[in-house]
PDB file of C-alpha atoms in Angstrom:
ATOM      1  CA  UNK A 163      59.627 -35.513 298.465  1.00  0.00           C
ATOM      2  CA  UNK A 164      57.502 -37.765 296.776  1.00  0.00           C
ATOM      3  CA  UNK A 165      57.858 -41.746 295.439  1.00  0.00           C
ATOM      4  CA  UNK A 166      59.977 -42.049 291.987  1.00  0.00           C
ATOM      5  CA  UNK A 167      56.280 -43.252 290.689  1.00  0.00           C
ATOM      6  CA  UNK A 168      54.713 -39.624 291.518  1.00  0.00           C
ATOM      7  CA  UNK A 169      57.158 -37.746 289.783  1.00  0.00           C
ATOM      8  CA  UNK A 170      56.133 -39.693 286.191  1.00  0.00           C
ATOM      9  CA  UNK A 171      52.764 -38.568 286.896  1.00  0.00           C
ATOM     10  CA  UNK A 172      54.419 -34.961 287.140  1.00  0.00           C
ATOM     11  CA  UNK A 173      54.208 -32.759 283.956  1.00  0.00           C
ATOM     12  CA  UNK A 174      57.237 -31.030 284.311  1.00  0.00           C
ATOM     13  CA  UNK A 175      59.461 -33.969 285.272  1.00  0.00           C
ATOM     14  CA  UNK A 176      62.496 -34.218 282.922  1.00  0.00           C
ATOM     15  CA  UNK A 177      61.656 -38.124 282.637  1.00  0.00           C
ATOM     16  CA  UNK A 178      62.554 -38.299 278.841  1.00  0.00           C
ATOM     17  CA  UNK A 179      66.206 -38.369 276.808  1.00  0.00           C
ATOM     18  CA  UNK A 180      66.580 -36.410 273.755  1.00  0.00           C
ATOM     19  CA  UNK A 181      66.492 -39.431 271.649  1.00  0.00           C
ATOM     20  CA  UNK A 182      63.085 -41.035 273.611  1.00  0.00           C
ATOM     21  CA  UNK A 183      61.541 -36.986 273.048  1.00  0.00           C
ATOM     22  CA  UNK A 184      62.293 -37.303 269.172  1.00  0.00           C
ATOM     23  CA  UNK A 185      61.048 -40.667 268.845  1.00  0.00           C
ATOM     24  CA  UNK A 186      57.649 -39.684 270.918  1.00  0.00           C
ATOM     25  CA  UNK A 187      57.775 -36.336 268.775  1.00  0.00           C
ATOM     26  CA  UNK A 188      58.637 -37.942 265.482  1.00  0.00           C
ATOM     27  CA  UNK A 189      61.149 -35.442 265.060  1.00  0.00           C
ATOM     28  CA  UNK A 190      65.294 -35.324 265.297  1.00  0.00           C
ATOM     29  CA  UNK A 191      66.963 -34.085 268.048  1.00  0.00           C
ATOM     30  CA  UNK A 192      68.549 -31.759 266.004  1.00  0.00           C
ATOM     31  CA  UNK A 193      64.522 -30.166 265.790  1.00  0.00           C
ATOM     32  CA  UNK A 194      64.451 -30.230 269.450  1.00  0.00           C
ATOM     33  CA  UNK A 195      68.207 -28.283 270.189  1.00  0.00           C
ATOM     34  CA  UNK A 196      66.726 -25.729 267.653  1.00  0.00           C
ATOM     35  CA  UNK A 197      63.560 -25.500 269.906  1.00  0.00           C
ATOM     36  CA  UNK A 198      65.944 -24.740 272.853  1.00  0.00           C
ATOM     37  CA  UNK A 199      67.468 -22.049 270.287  1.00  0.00           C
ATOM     38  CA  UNK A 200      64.294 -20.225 269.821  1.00  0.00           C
ATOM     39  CA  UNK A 201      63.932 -20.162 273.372  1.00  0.00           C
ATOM     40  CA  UNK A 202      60.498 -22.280 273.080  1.00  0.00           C
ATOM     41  CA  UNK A 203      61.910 -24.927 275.864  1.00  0.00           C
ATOM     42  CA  UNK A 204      64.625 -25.532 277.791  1.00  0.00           C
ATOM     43  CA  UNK A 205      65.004 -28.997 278.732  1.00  0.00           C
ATOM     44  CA  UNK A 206      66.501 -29.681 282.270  1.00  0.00           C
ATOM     45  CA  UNK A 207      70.389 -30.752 281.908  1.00  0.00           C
ATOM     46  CA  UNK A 208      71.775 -34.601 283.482  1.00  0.00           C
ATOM     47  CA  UNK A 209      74.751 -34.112 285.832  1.00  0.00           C
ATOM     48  CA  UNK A 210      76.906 -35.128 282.623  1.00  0.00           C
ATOM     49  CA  UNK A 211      74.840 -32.211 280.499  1.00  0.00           C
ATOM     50  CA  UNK A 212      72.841 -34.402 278.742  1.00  0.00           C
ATOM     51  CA  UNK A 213      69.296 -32.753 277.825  1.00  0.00           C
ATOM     52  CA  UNK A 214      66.634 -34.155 279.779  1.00  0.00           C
ATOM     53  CA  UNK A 215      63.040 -33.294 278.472  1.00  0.00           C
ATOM     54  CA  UNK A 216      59.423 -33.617 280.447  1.00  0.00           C
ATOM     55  CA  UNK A 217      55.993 -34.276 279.259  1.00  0.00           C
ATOM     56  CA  UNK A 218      54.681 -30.477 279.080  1.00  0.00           C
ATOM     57  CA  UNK A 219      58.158 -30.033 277.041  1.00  0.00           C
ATOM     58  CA  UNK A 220      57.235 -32.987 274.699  1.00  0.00           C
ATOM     59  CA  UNK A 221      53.536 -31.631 274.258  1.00  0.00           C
ATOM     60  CA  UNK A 222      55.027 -28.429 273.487  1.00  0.00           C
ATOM     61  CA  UNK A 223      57.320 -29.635 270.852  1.00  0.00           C
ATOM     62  CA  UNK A 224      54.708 -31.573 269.063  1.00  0.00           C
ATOM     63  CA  UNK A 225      52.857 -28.642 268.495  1.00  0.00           C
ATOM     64  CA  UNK A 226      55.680 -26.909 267.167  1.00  0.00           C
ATOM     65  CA  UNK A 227      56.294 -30.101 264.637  1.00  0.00           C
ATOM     66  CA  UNK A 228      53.229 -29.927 263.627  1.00  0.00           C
ATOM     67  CA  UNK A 229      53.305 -26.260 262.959  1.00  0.00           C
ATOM     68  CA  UNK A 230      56.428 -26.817 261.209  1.00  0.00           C
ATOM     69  CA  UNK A 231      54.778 -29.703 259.264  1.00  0.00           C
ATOM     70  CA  UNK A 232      51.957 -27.174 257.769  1.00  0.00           C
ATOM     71  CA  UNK A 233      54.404 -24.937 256.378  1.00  0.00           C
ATOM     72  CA  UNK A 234      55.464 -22.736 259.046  1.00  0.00           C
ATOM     73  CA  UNK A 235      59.062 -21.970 259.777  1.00  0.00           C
ATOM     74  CA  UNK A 236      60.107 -22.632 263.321  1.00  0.00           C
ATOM     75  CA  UNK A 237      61.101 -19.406 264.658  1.00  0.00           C
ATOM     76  CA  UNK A 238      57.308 -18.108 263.782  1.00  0.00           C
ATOM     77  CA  UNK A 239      55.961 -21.513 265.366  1.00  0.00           C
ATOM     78  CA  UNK A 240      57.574 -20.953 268.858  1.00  0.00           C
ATOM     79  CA  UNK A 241      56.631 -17.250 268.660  1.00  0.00           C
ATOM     80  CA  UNK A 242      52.988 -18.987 268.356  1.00  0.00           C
ATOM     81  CA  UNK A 243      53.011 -21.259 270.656  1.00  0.00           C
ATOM     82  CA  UNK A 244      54.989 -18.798 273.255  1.00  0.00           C
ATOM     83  CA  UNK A 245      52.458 -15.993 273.153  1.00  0.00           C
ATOM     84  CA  UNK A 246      49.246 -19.161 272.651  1.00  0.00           C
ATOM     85  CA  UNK A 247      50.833 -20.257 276.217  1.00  0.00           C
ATOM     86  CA  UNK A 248      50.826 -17.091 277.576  1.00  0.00           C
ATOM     87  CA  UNK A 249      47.567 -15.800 276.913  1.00  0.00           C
ATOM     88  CA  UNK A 250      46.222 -18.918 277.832  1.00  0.00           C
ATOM     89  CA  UNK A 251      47.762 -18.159 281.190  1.00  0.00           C
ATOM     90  CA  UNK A 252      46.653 -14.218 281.113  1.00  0.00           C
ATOM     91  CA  UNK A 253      42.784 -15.893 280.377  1.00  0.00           C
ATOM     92  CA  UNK A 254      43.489 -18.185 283.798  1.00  0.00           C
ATOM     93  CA  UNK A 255      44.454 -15.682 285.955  1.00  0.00           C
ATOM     94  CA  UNK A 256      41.432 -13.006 284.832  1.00  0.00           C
ATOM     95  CA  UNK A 257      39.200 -16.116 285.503  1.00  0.00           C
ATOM     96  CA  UNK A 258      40.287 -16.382 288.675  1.00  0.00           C
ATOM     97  CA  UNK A 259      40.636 -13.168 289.818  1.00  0.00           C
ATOM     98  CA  UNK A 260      37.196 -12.706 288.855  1.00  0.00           C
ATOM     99  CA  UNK A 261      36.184 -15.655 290.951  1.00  0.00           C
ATOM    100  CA  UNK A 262      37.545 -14.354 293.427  1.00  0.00           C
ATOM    101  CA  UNK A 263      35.748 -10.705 293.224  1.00  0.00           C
ATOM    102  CA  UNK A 264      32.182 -12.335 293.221  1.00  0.00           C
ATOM    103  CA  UNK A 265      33.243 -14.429 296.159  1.00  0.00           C
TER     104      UNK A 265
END
């Protein structure tokens, strides 16, 4: 296991409280439970159940803010960024797996 230090550098460290993910956000945490509703993320939970968010979690809710922001309601924006995310990860795998054909 690594140094406390390493794990900050980690994007899916739950390093963040609700309140210090809203304030990076610029959002309420009401926004963020309702991003846990709609299934967009699902922030790691303290021993005493308090919601615990990481960087990749933040990075994800700003785009839904900002989403939000423009007009769109937030069960559409999650649906966005949801299927954005995965065919972003569909396009990395096919880019790999060719790599590794011509190899």
């Amino acid at each position: 296991m690594g140094q406390p230090d390493d794990r900050l550098d980690d994007e899916d460290y739950p390093a963040f409280t609700m309140g210090r993910a809203a304030e990076i956000v610029g959002c309420t945490p009401d926004f963020l439970r309702r991003l846990g509703e709609a299934k967009l993320i699902d922030p790691f939970r303290s021993g005493g159940g308090h919601r615990r968010y990481s960087r990749y979690q933040i990075r994800l809710a700003a785009r839904a803010r900002e989403m939000c922001d423009q007009g769109t309601d937030i069960a559409s924006a999650c649906r966005i960024i949801i299927l954005e995310d995965q065919l972003e990860e569909a396009l990395r795998q096919n880019r790999a797996h060719e790599a590794h054909h011509h190899d």
